[in-house]
Coordinates of C-alpha atoms in Angstrom, one line a residue:
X1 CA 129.6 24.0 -6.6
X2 CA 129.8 21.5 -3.9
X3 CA 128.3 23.4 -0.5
X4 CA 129.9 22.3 2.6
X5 CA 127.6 22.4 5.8
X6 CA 129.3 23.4 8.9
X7 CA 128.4 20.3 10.6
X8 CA 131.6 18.0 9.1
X9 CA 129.3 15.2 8.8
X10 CA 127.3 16.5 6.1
X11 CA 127.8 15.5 2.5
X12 CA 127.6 17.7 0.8
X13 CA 125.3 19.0 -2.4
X14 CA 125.9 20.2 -6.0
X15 CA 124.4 23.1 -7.2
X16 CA 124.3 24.0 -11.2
X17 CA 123.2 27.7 -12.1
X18 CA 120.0 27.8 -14.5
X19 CA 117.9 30.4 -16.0
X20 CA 115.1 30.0 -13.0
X21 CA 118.0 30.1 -10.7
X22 CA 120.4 27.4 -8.8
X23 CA 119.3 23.9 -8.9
X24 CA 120.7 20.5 -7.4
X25 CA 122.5 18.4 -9.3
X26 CA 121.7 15.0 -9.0
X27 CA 124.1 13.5 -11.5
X28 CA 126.7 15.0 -9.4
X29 CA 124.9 14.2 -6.1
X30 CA 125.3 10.2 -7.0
X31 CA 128.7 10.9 -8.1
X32 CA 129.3 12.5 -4.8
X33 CA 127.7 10.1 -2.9
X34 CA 130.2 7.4 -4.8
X35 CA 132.9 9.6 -2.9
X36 CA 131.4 9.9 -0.4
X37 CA 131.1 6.0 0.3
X38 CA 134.8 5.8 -0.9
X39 CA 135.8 8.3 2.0
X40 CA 133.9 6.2 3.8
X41 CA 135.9 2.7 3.3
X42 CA 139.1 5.3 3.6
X43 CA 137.5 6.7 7.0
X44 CA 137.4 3.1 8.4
X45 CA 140.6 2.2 7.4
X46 CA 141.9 5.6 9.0
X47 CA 139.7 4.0 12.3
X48 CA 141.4 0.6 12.0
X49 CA 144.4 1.8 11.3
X50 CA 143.9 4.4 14.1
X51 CA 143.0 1.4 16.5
X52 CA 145.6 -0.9 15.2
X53 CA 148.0 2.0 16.0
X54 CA 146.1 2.3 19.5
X55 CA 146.3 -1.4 20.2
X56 CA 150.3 -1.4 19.3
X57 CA 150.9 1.2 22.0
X58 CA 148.1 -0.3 24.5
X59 CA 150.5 -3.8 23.8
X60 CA 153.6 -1.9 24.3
X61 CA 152.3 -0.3 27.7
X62 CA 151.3 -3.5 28.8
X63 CA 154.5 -5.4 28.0
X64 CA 156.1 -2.4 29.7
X65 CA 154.2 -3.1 32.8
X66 CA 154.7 -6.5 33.4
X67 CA 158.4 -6.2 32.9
X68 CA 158.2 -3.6 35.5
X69 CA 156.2 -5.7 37.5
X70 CA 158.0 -9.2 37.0
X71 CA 161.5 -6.9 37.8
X72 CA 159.6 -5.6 40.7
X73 CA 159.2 -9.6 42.1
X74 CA 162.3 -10.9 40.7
X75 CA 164.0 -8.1 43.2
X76 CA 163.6 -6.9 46.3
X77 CA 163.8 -3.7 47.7
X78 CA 166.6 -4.9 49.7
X79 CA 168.6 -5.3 46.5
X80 CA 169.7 -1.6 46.1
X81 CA 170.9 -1.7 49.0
X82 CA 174.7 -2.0 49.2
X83 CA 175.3 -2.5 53.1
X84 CA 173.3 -5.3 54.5
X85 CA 173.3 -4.0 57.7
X86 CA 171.0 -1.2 59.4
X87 CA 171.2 1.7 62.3
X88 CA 168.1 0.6 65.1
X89 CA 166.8 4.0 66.4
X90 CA 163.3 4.7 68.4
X91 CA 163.9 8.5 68.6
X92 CA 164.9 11.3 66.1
X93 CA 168.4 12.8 67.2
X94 CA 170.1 15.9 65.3
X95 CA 172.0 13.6 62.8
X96 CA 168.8 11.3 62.0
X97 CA 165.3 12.0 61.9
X98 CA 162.5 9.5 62.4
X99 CA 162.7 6.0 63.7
X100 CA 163.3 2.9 62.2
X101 CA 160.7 0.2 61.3
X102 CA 160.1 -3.4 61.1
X103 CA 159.7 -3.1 57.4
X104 CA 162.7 -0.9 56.7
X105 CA 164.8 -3.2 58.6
X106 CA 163.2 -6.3 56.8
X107 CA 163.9 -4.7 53.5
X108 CA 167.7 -4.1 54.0
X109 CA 169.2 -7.1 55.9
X110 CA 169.4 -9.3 52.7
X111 CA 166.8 -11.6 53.7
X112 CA 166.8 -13.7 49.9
X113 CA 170.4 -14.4 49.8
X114 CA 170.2 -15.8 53.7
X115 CA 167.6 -18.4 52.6
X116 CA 170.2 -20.2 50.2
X117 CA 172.6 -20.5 53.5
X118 CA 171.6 -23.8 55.6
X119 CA 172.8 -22.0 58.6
X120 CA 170.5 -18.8 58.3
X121 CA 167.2 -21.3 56.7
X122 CA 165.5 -21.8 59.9
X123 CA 166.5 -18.7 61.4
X124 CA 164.8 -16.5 58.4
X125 CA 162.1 -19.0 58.5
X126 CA 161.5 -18.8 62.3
X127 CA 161.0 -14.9 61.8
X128 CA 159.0 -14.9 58.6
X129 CA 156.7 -17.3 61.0
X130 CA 156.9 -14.8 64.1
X131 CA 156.3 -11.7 61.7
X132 CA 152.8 -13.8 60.2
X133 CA 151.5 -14.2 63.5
X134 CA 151.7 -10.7 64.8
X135 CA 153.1 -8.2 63.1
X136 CA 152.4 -8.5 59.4
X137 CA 149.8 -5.8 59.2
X138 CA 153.1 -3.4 60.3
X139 CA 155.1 -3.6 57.6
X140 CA 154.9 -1.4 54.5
X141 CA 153.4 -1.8 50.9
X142 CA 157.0 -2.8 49.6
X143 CA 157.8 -5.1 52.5
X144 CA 155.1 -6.9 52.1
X145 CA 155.9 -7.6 48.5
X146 CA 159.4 -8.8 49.8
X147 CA 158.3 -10.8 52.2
X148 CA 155.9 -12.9 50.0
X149 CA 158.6 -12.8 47.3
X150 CA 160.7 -14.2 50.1
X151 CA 158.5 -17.1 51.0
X152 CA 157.8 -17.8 47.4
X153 CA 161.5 -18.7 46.9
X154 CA 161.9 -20.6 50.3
X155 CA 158.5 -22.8 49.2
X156 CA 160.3 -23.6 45.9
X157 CA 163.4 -24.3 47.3
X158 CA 161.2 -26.8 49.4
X159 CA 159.7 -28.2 46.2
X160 CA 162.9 -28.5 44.5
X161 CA 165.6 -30.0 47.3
X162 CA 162.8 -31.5 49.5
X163 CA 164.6 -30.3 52.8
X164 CA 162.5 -29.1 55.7
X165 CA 159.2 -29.1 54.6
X166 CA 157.7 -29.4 58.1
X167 CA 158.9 -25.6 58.7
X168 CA 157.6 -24.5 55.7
X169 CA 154.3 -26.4 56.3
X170 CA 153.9 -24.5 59.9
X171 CA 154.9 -20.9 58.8
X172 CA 152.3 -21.2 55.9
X173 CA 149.6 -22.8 58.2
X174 CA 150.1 -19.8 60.6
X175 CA 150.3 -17.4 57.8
X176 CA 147.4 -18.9 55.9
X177 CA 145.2 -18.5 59.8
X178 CA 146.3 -14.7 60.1
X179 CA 145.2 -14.1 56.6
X180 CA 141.7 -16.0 57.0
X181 CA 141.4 -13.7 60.1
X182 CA 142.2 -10.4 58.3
X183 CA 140.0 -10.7 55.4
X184 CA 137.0 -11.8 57.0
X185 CA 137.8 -9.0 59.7
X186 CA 138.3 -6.4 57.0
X187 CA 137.2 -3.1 58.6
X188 CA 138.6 -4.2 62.3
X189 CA 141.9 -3.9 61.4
X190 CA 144.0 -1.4 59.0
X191 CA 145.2 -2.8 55.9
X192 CA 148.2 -1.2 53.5
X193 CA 146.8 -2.1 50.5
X194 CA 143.3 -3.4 48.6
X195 CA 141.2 -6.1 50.2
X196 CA 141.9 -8.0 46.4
X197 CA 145.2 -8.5 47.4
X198 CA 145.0 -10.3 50.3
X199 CA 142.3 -12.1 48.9
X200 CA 144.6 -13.2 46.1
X201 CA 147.7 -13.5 48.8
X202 CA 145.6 -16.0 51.0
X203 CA 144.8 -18.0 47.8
X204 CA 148.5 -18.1 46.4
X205 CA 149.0 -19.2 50.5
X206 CA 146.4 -22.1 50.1
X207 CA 148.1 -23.3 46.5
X208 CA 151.8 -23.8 48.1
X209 CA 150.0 -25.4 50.8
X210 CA 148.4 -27.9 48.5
X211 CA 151.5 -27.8 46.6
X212 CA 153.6 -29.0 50.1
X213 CA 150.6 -31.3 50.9
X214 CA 151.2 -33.2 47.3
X215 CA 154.9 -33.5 47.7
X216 CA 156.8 -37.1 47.4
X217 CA 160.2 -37.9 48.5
X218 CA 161.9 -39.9 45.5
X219 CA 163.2 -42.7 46.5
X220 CA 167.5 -42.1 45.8
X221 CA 169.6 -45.1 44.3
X222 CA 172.9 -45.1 46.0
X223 CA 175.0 -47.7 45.5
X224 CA 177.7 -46.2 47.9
X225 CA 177.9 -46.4 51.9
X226 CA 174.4 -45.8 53.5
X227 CA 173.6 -44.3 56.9
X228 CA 172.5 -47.8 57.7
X229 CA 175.7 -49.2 57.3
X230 CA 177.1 -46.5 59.8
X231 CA 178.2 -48.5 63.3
X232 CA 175.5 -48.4 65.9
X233 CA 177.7 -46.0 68.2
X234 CA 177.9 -43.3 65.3
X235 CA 173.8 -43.9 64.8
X236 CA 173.6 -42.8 68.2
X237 CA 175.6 -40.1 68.7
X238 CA 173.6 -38.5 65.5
X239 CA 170.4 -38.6 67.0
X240 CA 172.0 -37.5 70.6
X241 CA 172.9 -33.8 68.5
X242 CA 169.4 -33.6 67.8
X243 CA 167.7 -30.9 69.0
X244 CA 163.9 -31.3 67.7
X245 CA 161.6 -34.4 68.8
X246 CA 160.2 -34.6 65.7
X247 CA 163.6 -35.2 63.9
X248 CA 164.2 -37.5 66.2
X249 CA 161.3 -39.4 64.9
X250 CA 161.1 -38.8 61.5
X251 CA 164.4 -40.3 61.2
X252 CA 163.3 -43.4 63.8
X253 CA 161.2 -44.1 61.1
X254 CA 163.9 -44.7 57.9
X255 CA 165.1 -48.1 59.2
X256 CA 163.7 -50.4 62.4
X257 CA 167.4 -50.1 64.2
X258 CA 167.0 -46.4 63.5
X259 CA 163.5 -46.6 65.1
X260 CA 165.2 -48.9 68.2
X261 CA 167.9 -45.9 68.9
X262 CA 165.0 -43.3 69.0
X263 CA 162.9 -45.2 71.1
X264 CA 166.0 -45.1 74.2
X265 CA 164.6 -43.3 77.5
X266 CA 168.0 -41.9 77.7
X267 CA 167.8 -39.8 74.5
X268 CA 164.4 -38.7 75.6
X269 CA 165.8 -37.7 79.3
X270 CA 168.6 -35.7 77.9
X271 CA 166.3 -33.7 75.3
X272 CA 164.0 -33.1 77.9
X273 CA 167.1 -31.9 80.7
X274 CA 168.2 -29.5 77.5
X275 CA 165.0 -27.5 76.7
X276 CA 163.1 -28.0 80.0
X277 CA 164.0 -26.8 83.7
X278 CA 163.7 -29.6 87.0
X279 CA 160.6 -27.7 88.2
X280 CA 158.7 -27.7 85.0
X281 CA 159.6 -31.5 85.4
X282 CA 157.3 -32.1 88.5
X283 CA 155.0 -30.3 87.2
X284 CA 153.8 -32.6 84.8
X285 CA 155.0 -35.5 85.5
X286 CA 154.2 -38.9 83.8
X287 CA 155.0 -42.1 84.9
X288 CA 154.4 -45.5 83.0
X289 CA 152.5 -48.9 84.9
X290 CA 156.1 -49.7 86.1
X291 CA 156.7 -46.2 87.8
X292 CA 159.1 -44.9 84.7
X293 CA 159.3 -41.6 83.9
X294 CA 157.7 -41.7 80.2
X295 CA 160.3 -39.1 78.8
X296 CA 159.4 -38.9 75.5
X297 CA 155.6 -37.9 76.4
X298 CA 157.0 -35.6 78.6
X299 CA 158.1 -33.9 76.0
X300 CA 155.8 -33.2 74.3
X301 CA 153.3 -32.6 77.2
X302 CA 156.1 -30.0 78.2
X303 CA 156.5 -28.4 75.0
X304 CA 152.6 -27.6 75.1
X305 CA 153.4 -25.2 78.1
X306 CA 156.7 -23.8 77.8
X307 CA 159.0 -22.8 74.7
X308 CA 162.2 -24.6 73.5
X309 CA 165.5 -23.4 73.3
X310 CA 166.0 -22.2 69.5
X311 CA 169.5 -23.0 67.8
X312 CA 170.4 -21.9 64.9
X313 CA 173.7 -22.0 62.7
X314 CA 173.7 -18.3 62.5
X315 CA 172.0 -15.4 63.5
X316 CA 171.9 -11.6 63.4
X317 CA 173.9 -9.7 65.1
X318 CA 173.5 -6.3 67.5
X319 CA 176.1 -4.2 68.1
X320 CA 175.7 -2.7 71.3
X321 CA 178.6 0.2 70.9
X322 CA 176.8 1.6 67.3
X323 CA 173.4 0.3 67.7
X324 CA 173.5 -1.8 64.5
X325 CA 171.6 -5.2 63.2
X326 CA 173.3 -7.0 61.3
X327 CA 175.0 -10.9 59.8
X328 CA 177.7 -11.6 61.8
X329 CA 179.7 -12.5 58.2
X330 CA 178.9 -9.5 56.7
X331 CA 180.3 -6.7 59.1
X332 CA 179.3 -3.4 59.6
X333 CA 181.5 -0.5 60.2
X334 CA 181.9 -0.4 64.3
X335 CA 184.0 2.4 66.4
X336 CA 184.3 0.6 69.1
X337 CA 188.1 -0.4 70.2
X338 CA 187.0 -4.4 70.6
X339 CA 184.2 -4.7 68.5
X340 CA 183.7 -8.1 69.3
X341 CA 182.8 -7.4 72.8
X342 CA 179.8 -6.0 71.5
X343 CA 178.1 -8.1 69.8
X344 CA 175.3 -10.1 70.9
X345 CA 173.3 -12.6 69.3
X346 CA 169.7 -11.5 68.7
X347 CA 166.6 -14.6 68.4
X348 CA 163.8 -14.0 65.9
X349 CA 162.1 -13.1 69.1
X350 CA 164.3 -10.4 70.0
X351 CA 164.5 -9.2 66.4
X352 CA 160.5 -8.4 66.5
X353 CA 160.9 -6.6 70.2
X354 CA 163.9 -4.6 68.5
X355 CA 161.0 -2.4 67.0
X356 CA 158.0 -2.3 69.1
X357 CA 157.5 1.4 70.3

C-alpha cells in the first residue's frame, strides 16, 4: 500500500506483506516514481498555467491603470465641474466652512478650454508664468497635475499653429529656473509629492524647451494679397496698435519697409508715453550724439525698472456684490440689482493676491 508522509512533498513508498513481514516494493517504487515524474510535468504545467493566469490579471491591472492614468491627463479636475465660476472666501462663515485656495480655484475656472480662445491665451499664459515663479509649491497634488496638463496642451498648440512662441519660451524658462531651484533645494522647501516627480517634471520642462528651441516657421505660399502689398498708411497704423516692443520688431524684420516703419522715433515715443510715466522719463534718460531722445532704447532701459501695462482680450472677472471669480462670458449667478456695476477686471497679478492669507 502506497504510504503517504505528512510532509506533501514526499513520494511516497510501496509496501507488499511477506512471511518475514512488510517489505518495499521496488517494482512499484519505479512505477511510482514514473508517476511521480508525470505529476511532475502536470505540476509545472499547473505552475505555468498558474502564472500564465497570473500574468493575464497582472496585464489586465496594468491596462486598467494606464487607462486610469491616460483619463486622469486627458482631463482635468476642472472637468466635473459644471459652473466655471468659484465663491473667494478667506474665512469660515456658518453657510461655508474653510477657505478657498489657489489650487481649488485653478481647478474650476476652466483653464483648458480658455487656452483655445486667442483672447484669454496670454492671459492664462501670463498666470501660469506668475504661478511658476512663486506660488507653485501651493497648489495641491491634483492642481499640479492640471497645471502641467495645461502647459502641455498650450506647448503643442505652439508646435502645431506656430503662434506666440516667445510667451511659451519665457513661462517655461521661468518654470524650468523654479524647478532647478526646488530639486536641488529638496529638504528647504515642502513638496506635495515625491522628489521623482519633479525630477521627471523638470526633464519633460527641458524637452519642450528643446522642442521650442528646434521649431521652424514654414515658409506659406500665398498667391493672394500680402501684408506687403497693404498701403504704407495701413502698415503704420498696425504697428501703432502694438503694444509689445518686441512685436514691433519681430515684425520690422519680415520686409525692409516693415523694418523702416518700426524704426520711426514717433512709434517709439508713443509706446514709451503708454507704459511709462514723465518722471520715470528723466530718470533715465538717453540722448543720441545729436541731443535726440533715443526712444526705443528708452524702452527697454525702462522696462528693466518698471512693469508694463498688461492688455489682454479678456480677463476674469470679480464680482464685488457675491464675491465670485469668474469669465466675463460665462456668468455666474449674481443678486445684485445691476450686476454689471460690480464687476471688475482682475490681472493675473491680482488673481494670485486674491488668495494670499
Amino acid at each position: 500500500m502506497p504510504f503517504l508522509g505528512q510532509d506533501w512533498r514526499s513520494p511516497g513508498w510501496s509496501w507488499i506483506k511477506t512471511e518475514d513481514g512488510w517489505k518495499r516494493c521496488d517494482s512499484c517504487s519505479q512505477e511510482l516514481g514514473k508517476k511521480n515524474s508525470q505529476c511532475t510535468i502536470d505540476h509545472s504545467i499547473i505552475l505555468k498555467s498558474g502564472e500564465e493566469i497570473f500574468n493575464n490579471e497582472e496585464c489586465e491591472y496594468a491596462s486598467k491603470k494606464r487607462k486610469k492614468d491616460h483619463f486622469g491627463n486627458d482631463t482635468n479636475a476642472q472637468s466635473f465641474y459644471r459652473e466655471k465660476w468659484i465663491y473667494v472666501h478667506k474665512e469660515s462663515t456658518k453657510e461655508r466652512h474653510g477657505y478657498c485656495t489657489l489650487g481649488e480655484a485653478f481647478n474650476r475656472l476652466d483653464f483648458s478650454s480658455a487656452i483655445q480662445d486667442i483672447r484669454r491665451f496670454t492671459y492664462v499664459v501670463k498666470l501660469l508664468q506668475l504661478i511658476a515663479k512663486s506660488q507653485l509649491t501651493s497648489l495641491s497634488g491634483v492642481a499640479q497635475k492640471n497645471y502641467f496638463n495645461i502647459l502641455d496642451k498650450i506647448v503643442q498648440k505652439v508646435l502645431d499653429d506656430h503662434q506666440n512662441p516667445r510667451l511659451i519660451k519665457d513661462l517655461l524658462h521661468d518654470l524650468s529656473s523654479t524647478l532647478c531651484t526646488l530639486v536641488r533645494g529638496v529638504g528647504k522647501s515642502v513638496l506635495v509629492g515625491n522628489i521623482n516627480i519633479w525630477i521627471c517634471r523638470l526633464e519633460t520642462v527641458l524637452n519642450w524647451q528643446q522642442q521650442l528651441q528646434n521649431l521652424q516657421m514654414t515658409k506659406q505660399v500665398n498667391t493672394g494679397l500680402t501684408l506687403s502689398d497693404l498701403p504704407l498708411h495701413m502698415l503704420n497704423n498696425i504697428l501703432y496698435r502694438f503694444s509689445d516692443g518686441w512685436d514691433i520688431i519681430t515684425l520690422g524684420q519680415v520686409t525692409p519697409t516693415l523694418y523702416m516703419l518700426s524704426e520711426d522715433r514717433r512709434l517709439w515715443k508713443k509706446l514709451c508715453q503708454y507704459h511709462f510715466a514723465e518722471k520715470q522719463f528723466c530718470r533715465h534718460l538717453i540722448l543720441s550724439e545729436k541731443g535726440h531722445i533715443e526712444w526705443k532704447l528708452m524702452y527697454f532701459t525702462l522696462q528693466k525698472y518698471y512693469p508694463t501695462k498688461e492688455q489682454y482680450g479678456d480677463t476674469l472677472h470679480f464680482c464685488r456684490h457675491c464675491s465670485i471669480l469668474f469669465w466675463k462670458d460665462s456668468g455666474h449667478p449674481c443678486t445684485a440689482a445691476d450686476p454689471d456695476s460690480c464687476f471688475t477686471p482682475v490681472s493675473p497679478q491680482h488673481f494670485i493676491d486674491l488668495f494670499k492669507f
